[in-house]
Each structure stands twice: as structure tokens, then as C-alpha cells.
PDB file of C-alpha atoms in Angstrom:
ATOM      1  CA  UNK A   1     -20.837   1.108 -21.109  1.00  0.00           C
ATOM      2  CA  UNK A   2     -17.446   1.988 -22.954  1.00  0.00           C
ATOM      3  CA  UNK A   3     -15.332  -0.848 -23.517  1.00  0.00           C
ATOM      4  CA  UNK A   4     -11.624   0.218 -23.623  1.00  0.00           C
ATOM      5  CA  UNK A   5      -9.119  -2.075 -24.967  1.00  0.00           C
ATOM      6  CA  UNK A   6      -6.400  -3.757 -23.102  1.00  0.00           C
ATOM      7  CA  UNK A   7      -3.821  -0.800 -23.291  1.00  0.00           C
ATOM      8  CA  UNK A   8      -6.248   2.424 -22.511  1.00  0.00           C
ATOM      9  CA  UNK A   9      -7.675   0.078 -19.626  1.00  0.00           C
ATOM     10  CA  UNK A  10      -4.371  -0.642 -17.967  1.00  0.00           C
ATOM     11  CA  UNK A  11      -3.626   3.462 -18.612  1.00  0.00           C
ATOM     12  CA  UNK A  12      -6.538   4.537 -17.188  1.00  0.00           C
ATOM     13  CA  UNK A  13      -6.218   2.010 -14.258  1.00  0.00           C
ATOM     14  CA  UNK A  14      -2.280   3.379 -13.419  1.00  0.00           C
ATOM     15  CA  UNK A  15      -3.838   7.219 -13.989  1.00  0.00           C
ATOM     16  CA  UNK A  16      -6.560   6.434 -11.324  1.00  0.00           C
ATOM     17  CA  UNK A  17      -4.664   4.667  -8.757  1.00  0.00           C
ATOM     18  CA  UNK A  18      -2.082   7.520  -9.092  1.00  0.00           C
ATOM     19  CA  UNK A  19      -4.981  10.065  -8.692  1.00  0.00           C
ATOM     20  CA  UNK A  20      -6.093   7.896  -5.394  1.00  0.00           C
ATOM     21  CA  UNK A  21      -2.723   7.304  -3.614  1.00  0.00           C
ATOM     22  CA  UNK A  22      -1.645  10.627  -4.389  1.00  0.00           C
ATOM     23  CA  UNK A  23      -4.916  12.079  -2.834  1.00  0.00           C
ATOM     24  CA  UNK A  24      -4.638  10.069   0.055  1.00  0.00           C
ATOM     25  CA  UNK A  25      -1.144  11.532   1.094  1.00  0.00           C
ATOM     26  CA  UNK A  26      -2.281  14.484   1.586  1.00  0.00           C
ATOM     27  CA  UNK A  27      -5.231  13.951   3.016  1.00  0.00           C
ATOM     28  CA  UNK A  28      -3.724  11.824   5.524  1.00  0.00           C
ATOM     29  CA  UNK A  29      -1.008  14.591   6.281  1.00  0.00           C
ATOM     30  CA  UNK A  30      -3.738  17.095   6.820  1.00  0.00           C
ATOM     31  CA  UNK A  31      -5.642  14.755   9.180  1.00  0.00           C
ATOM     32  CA  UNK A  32      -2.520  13.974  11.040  1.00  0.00           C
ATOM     33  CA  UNK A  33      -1.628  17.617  11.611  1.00  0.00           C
ATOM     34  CA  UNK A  34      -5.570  18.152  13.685  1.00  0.00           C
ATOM     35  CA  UNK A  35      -5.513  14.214  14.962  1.00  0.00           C
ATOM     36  CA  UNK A  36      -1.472  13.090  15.433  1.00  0.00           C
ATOM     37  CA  UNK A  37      -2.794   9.429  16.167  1.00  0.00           C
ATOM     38  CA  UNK A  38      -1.689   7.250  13.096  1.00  0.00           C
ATOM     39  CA  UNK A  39      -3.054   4.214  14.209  1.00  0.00           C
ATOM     40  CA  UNK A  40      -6.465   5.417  14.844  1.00  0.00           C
ATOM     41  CA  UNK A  41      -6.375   7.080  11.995  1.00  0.00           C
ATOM     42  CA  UNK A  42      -6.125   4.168  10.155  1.00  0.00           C
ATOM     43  CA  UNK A  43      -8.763   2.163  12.186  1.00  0.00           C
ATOM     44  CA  UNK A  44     -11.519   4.444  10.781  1.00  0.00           C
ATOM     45  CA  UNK A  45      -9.863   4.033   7.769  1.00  0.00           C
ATOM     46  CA  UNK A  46     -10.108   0.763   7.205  1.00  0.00           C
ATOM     47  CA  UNK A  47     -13.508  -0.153   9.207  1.00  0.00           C
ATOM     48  CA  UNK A  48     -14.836   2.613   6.743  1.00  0.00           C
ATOM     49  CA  UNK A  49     -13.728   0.687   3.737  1.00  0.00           C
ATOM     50  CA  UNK A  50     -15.635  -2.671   5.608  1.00  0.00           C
ATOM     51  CA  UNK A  51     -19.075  -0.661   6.206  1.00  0.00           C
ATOM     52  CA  UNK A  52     -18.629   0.638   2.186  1.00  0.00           C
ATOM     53  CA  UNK A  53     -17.660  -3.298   1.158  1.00  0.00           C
ATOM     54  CA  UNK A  54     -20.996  -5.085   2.926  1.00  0.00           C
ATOM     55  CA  UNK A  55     -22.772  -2.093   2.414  1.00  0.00           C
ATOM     56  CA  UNK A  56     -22.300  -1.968  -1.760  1.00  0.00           C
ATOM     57  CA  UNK A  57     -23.178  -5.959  -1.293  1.00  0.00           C
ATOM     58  CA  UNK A  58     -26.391  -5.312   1.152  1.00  0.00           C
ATOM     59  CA  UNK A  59     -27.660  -2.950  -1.852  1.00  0.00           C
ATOM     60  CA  UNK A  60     -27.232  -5.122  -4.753  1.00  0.00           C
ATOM     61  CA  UNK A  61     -24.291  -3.094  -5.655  1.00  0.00           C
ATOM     62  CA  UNK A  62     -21.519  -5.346  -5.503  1.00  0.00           C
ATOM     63  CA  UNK A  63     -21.043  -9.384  -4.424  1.00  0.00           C
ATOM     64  CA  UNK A  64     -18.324 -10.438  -2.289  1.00  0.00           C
ATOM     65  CA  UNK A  65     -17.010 -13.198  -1.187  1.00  0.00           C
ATOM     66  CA  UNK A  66     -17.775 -16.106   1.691  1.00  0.00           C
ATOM     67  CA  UNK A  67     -15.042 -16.426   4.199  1.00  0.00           C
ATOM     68  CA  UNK A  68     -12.968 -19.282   3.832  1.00  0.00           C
ATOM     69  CA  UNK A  69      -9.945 -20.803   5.716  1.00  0.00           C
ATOM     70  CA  UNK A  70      -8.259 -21.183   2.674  1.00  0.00           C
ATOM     71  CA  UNK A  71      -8.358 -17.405   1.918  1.00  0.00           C
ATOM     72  CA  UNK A  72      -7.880 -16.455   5.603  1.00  0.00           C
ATOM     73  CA  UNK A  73      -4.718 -18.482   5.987  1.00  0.00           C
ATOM     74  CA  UNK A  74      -2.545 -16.671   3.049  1.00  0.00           C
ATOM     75  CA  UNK A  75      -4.103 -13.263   3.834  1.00  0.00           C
ATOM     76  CA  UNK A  76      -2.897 -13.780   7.607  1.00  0.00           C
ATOM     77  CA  UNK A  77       0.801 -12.711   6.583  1.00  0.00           C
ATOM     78  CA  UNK A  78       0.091 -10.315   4.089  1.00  0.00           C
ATOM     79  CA  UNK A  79      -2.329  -8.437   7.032  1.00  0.00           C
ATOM     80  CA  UNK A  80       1.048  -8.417   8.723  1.00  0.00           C
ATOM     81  CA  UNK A  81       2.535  -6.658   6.609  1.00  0.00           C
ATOM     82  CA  UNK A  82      -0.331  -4.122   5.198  1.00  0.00           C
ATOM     83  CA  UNK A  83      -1.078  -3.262   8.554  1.00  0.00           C
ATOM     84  CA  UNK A  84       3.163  -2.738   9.287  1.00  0.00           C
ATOM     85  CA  UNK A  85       3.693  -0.914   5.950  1.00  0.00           C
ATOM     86  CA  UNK A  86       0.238   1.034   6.816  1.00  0.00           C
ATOM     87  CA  UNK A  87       1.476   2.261  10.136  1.00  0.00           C
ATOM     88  CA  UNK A  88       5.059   3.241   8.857  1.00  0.00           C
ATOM     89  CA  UNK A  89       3.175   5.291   6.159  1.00  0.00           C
ATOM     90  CA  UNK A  90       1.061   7.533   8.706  1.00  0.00           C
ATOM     91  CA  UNK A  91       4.472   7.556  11.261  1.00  0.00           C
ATOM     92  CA  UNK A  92       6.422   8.854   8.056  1.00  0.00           C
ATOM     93  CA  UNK A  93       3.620  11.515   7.676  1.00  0.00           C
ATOM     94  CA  UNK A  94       3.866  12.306  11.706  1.00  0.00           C
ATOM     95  CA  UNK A  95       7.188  12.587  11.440  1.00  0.00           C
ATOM     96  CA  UNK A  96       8.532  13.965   8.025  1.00  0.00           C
ATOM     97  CA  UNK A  97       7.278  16.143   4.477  1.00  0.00           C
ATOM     98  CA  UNK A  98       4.558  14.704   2.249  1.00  0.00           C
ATOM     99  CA  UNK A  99       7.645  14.818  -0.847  1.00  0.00           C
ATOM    100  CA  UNK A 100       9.820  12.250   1.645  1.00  0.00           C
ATOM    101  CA  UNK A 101       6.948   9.864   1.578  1.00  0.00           C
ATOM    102  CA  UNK A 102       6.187  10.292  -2.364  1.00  0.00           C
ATOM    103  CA  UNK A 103      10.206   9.842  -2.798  1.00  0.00           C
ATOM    104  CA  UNK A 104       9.762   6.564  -0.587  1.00  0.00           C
ATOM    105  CA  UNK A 105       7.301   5.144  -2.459  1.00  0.00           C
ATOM    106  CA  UNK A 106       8.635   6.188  -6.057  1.00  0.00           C
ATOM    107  CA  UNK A 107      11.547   3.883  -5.069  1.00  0.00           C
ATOM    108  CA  UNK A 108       9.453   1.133  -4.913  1.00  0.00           C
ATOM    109  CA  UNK A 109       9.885  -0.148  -8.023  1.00  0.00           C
ATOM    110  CA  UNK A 110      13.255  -0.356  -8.031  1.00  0.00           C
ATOM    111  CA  UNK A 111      12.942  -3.427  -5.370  1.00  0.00           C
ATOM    112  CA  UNK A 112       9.818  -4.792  -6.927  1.00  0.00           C
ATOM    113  CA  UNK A 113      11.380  -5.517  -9.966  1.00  0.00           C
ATOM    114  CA  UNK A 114      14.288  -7.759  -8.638  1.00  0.00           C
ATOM    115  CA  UNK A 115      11.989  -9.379  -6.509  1.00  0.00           C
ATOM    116  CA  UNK A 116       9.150 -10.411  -9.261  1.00  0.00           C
ATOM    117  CA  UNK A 117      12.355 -11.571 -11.152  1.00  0.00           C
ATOM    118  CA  UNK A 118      13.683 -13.807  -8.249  1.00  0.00           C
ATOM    119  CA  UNK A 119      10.257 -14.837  -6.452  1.00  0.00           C
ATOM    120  CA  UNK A 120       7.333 -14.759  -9.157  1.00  0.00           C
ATOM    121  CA  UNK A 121       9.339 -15.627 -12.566  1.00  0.00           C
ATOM    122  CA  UNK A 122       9.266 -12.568 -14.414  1.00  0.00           C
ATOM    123  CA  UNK A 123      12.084 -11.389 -16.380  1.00  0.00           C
ATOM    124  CA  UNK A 124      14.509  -8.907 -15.035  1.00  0.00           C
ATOM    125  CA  UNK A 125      13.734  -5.048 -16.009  1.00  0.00           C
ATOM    126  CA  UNK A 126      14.922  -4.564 -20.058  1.00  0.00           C
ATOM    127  CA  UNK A 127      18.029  -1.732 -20.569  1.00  0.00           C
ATOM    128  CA  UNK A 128      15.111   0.735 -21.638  1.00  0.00           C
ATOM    129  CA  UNK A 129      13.221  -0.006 -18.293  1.00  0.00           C
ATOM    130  CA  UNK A 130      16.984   0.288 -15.870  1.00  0.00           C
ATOM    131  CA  UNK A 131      17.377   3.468 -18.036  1.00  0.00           C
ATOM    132  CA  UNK A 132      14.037   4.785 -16.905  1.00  0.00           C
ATOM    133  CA  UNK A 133      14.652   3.263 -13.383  1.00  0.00           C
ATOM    134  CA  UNK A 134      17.654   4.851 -12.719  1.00  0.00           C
ATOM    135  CA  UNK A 135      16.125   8.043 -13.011  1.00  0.00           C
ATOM    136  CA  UNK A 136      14.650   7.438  -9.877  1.00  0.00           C
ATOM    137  CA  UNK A 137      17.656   6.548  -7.868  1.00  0.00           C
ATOM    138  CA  UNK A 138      18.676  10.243  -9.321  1.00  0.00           C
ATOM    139  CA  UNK A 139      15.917  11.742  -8.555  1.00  0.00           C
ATOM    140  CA  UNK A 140      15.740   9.997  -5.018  1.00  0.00           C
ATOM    141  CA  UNK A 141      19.299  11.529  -4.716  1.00  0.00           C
ATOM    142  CA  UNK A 142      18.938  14.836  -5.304  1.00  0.00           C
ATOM    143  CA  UNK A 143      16.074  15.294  -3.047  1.00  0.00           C
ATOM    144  CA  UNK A 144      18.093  13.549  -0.447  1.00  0.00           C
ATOM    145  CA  UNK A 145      21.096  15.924  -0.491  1.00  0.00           C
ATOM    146  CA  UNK A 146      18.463  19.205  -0.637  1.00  0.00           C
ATOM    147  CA  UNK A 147      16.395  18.340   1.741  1.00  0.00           C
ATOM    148  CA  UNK A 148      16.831  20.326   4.821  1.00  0.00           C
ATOM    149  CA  UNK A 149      15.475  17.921   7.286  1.00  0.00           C
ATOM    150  CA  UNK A 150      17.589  15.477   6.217  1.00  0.00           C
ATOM    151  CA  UNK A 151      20.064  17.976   6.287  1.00  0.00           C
ATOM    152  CA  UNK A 152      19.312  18.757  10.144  1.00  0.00           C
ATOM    153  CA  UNK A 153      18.580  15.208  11.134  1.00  0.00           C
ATOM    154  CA  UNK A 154      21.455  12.983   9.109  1.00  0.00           C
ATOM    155  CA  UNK A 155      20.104   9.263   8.136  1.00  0.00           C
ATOM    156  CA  UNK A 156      18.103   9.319  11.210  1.00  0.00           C
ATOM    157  CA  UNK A 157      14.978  11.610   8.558  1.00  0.00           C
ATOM    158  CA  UNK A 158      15.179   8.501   7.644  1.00  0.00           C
ATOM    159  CA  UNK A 159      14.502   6.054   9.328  1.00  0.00           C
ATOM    160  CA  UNK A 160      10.574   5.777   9.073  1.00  0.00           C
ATOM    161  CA  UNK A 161      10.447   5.918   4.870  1.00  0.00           C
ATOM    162  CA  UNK A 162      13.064   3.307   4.469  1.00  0.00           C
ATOM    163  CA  UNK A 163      11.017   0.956   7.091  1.00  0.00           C
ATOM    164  CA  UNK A 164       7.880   2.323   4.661  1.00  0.00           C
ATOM    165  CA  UNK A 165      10.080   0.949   1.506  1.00  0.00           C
ATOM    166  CA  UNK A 166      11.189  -2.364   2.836  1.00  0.00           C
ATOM    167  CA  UNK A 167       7.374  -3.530   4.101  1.00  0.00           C
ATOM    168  CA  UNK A 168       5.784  -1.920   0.686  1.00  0.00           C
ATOM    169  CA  UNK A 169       7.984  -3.432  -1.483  1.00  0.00           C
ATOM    170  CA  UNK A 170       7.314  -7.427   0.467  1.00  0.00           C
ATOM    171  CA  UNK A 171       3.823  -6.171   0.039  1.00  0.00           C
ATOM    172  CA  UNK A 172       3.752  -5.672  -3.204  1.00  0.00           C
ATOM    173  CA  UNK A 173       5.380  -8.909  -4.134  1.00  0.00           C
ATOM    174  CA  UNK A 174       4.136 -11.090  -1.445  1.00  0.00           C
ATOM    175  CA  UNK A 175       0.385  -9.210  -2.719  1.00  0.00           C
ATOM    176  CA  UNK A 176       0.777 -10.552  -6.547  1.00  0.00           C
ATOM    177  CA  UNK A 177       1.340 -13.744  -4.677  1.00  0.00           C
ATOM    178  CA  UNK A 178      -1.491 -13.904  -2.960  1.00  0.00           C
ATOM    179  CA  UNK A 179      -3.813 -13.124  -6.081  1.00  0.00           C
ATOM    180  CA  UNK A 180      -1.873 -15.834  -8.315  1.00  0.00           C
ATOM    181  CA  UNK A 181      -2.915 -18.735  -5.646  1.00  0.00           C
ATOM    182  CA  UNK A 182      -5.809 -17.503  -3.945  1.00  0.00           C
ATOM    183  CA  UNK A 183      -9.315 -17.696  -6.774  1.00  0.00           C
ATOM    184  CA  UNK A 184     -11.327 -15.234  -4.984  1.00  0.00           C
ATOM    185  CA  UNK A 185     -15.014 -15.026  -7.237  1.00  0.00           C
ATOM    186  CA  UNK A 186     -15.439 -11.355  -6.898  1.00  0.00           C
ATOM    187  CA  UNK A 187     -12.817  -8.154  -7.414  1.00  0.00           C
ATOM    188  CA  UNK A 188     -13.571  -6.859  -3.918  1.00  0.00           C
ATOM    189  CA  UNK A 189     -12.250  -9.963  -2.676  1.00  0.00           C
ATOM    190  CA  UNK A 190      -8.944  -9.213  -1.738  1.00  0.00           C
ATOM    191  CA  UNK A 191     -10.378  -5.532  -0.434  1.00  0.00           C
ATOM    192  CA  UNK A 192     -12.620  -7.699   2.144  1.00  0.00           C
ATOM    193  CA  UNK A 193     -10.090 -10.201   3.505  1.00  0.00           C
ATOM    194  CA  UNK A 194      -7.232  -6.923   4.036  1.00  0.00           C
ATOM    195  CA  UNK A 195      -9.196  -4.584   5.473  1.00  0.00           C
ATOM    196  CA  UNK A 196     -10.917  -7.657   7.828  1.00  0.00           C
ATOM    197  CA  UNK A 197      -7.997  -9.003   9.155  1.00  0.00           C
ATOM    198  CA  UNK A 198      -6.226  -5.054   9.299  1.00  0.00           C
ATOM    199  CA  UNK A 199      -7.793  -3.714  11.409  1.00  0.00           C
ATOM    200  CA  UNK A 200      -7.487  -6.039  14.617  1.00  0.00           C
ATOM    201  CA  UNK A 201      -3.419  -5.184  14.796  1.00  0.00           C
ATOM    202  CA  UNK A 202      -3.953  -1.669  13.509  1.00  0.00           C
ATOM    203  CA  UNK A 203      -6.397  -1.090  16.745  1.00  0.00           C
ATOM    204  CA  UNK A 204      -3.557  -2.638  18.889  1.00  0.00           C
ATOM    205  CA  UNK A 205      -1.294  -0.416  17.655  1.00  0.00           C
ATOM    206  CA  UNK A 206      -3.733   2.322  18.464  1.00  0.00           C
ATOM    207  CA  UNK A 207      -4.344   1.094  21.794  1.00  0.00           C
TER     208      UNK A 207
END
């Protein structure tokens, strides 16, 4: 197996996760537009990504984890939120363009980084990284004031990505969180416990 060092791996991990969530947008959008039922949607999503979990671990493919109370205590808030943040995602797809829910989630970081510096003890972004930051509010700005649904609609376009942005950004935080205090053994740990515990209020939703 290739063994990439610490730089090319944490490349090649942002490149593939970009290459997965950006997929997934539009994937999601196309599914919407033949089945407009977001929460189910996301119900088959998420039992899928169970079945694929225990089934990887049934073949020898990949361990996983024994449930714990300890695990299934922290995880109970952040399902809250995942399954929240989840929903406003697919209602942002029902609702509005695939670019308003890229621009949504491009702002992320912005948050994120004040928050890591106030909850989790990193340091606040460097003048190189507010520099590259700041593109992003421009960016975020421009398409704001061109888009013509926004245009039509006024703040009320809205309304669903901004809900997106506030649960994605406690999420994320709230997330690194997690995986600093809870010592899962395996990697598909943390996949096991969210897509467990997601899919009961996702299905309530549905219902």
C-alpha cells in the first residue's frame, strides 16, 4: 500500500471529501426533483449507510465498535443536530438552486473558525487565513445580489440556508468535540453511532 506523508494525506483527504459532498448535492437535488420527500430521502440514506457499516464488519471488512452508554450519551445531542442540519440541507434543495446551498456551506468556515477559537482552544484565523476568508463573504455577496430568486423572494430565499449554516456550523464544532472526548477503537465509529441514533428523528420527520 502507498504510504503518503502527513501533508499529501490531509490533501488527498480535503480533495475526496470535496469530491463526496459535492457529489452528493446534486444527487440529492436530482432525487428530490422525482421524490420531493426530504425526510425520507434521508431515511434510506442513512439506514443504507447502517446495512454498508455491519455489513463491511459481517465480511471481515471492517470492525466497529460495541455500543456503549458512554458513547451514546454525547452522540445523543450531536444526532440532534445532524439530523436538524440534515433536514435543512434536503428543505434548502426542495426549496432553492444547488449554488445557494454550495454558497451556504462555503460560509461555514467563517463561523467555525471563531468558534474552535472560543470553544476548543485553537488560535484565531492568522491575517493570511481572514485574507483568504474574506473572499468568501465576497463571494457570498455577489451571488446574493445576482441571484434572481433572491431577487424575487427578498431575505425570505433565505431562510432555509441560513438555518442550514447555523446547525452545520454547531455541528462541526460540537463534532470535533465529540471525537476529542469520546475514544472510539475503530474509524467507523463515529459513522455507526450518527447514522444509529439519525435515523429515529429523521423518520419522524418523515412521518
Amino acid at each position: 500500500m502507498l504510504k503518503l506523508s502527513p501533508r499529501a494525506e490531509v490533501i488527498a483527504s480535503v480533495i475526496s471529501y470535496s469530491l463526496c459532498s459535492g457529489s452528493l448535492v446534486l444527487v440529492n437535488k436530482l432525487i428530490l426533483h422525482f421524490l420531493p420527500f426530504p425526510s425520507l430521502v434521508i431515511v434510506v440514506q442513512l439506514l443504507s449507510s447502517i446495512f454498508m457499516v455491519y455489513g463491511a464488519n459481517f465480511f471481515g471488512v471492517m470492525p466497529i465498535d460495541d455500543f456503549k452508554w458512554e458513547f451514546f450519551k454525547p452522540y445523543m445531542i450531536y444526532t440532534v443536530a445532524f439530523s436538524t442540519g440534515v433536514y435543512t440541507n434536503m428543505m434548502c434543495l426542495n426549496t432553492s438552486n444547488v449554488e445557494t446551498v454550495i454558497v451556504a456551506r462555503a460560509c461555514s468556515p467563517l463561523v467555525v473558525s471563531v468558534l474552535d477559537a472560543m470553544f476548543l482552544g485553537r488560535e484565531m484565523p492568522s491575517k493570511r487565513s481572514i485574507a483568504a476568508l474574506s473572499m468568501i463573504i465576497v463571494g457570498a455577496y455577489g451571488y446574493a445580489s445576482t441571484d434572481k430568486q433572491f431577487q424575487e423572494q427578498g431575505s425570505s430565499a433565505f431562510f432555509w440556508p441560513t438555518l442550514y449554516l447555523g446547525l452545520i456550523t454547531f455541528e462541526m464544532v460540537y463534532g470535533k468535540q465529540i471525537i476529542r472526548s469520546v475514544k472510539f477503537k475503530t474509524v467507523s465509529g463515529p459513522v455507526q453511532y450518527t447514522n444509529l441514533l439519525g435515523w429515529p428523528p429523521m423518520f419522524a420527520f418523515a412521518a
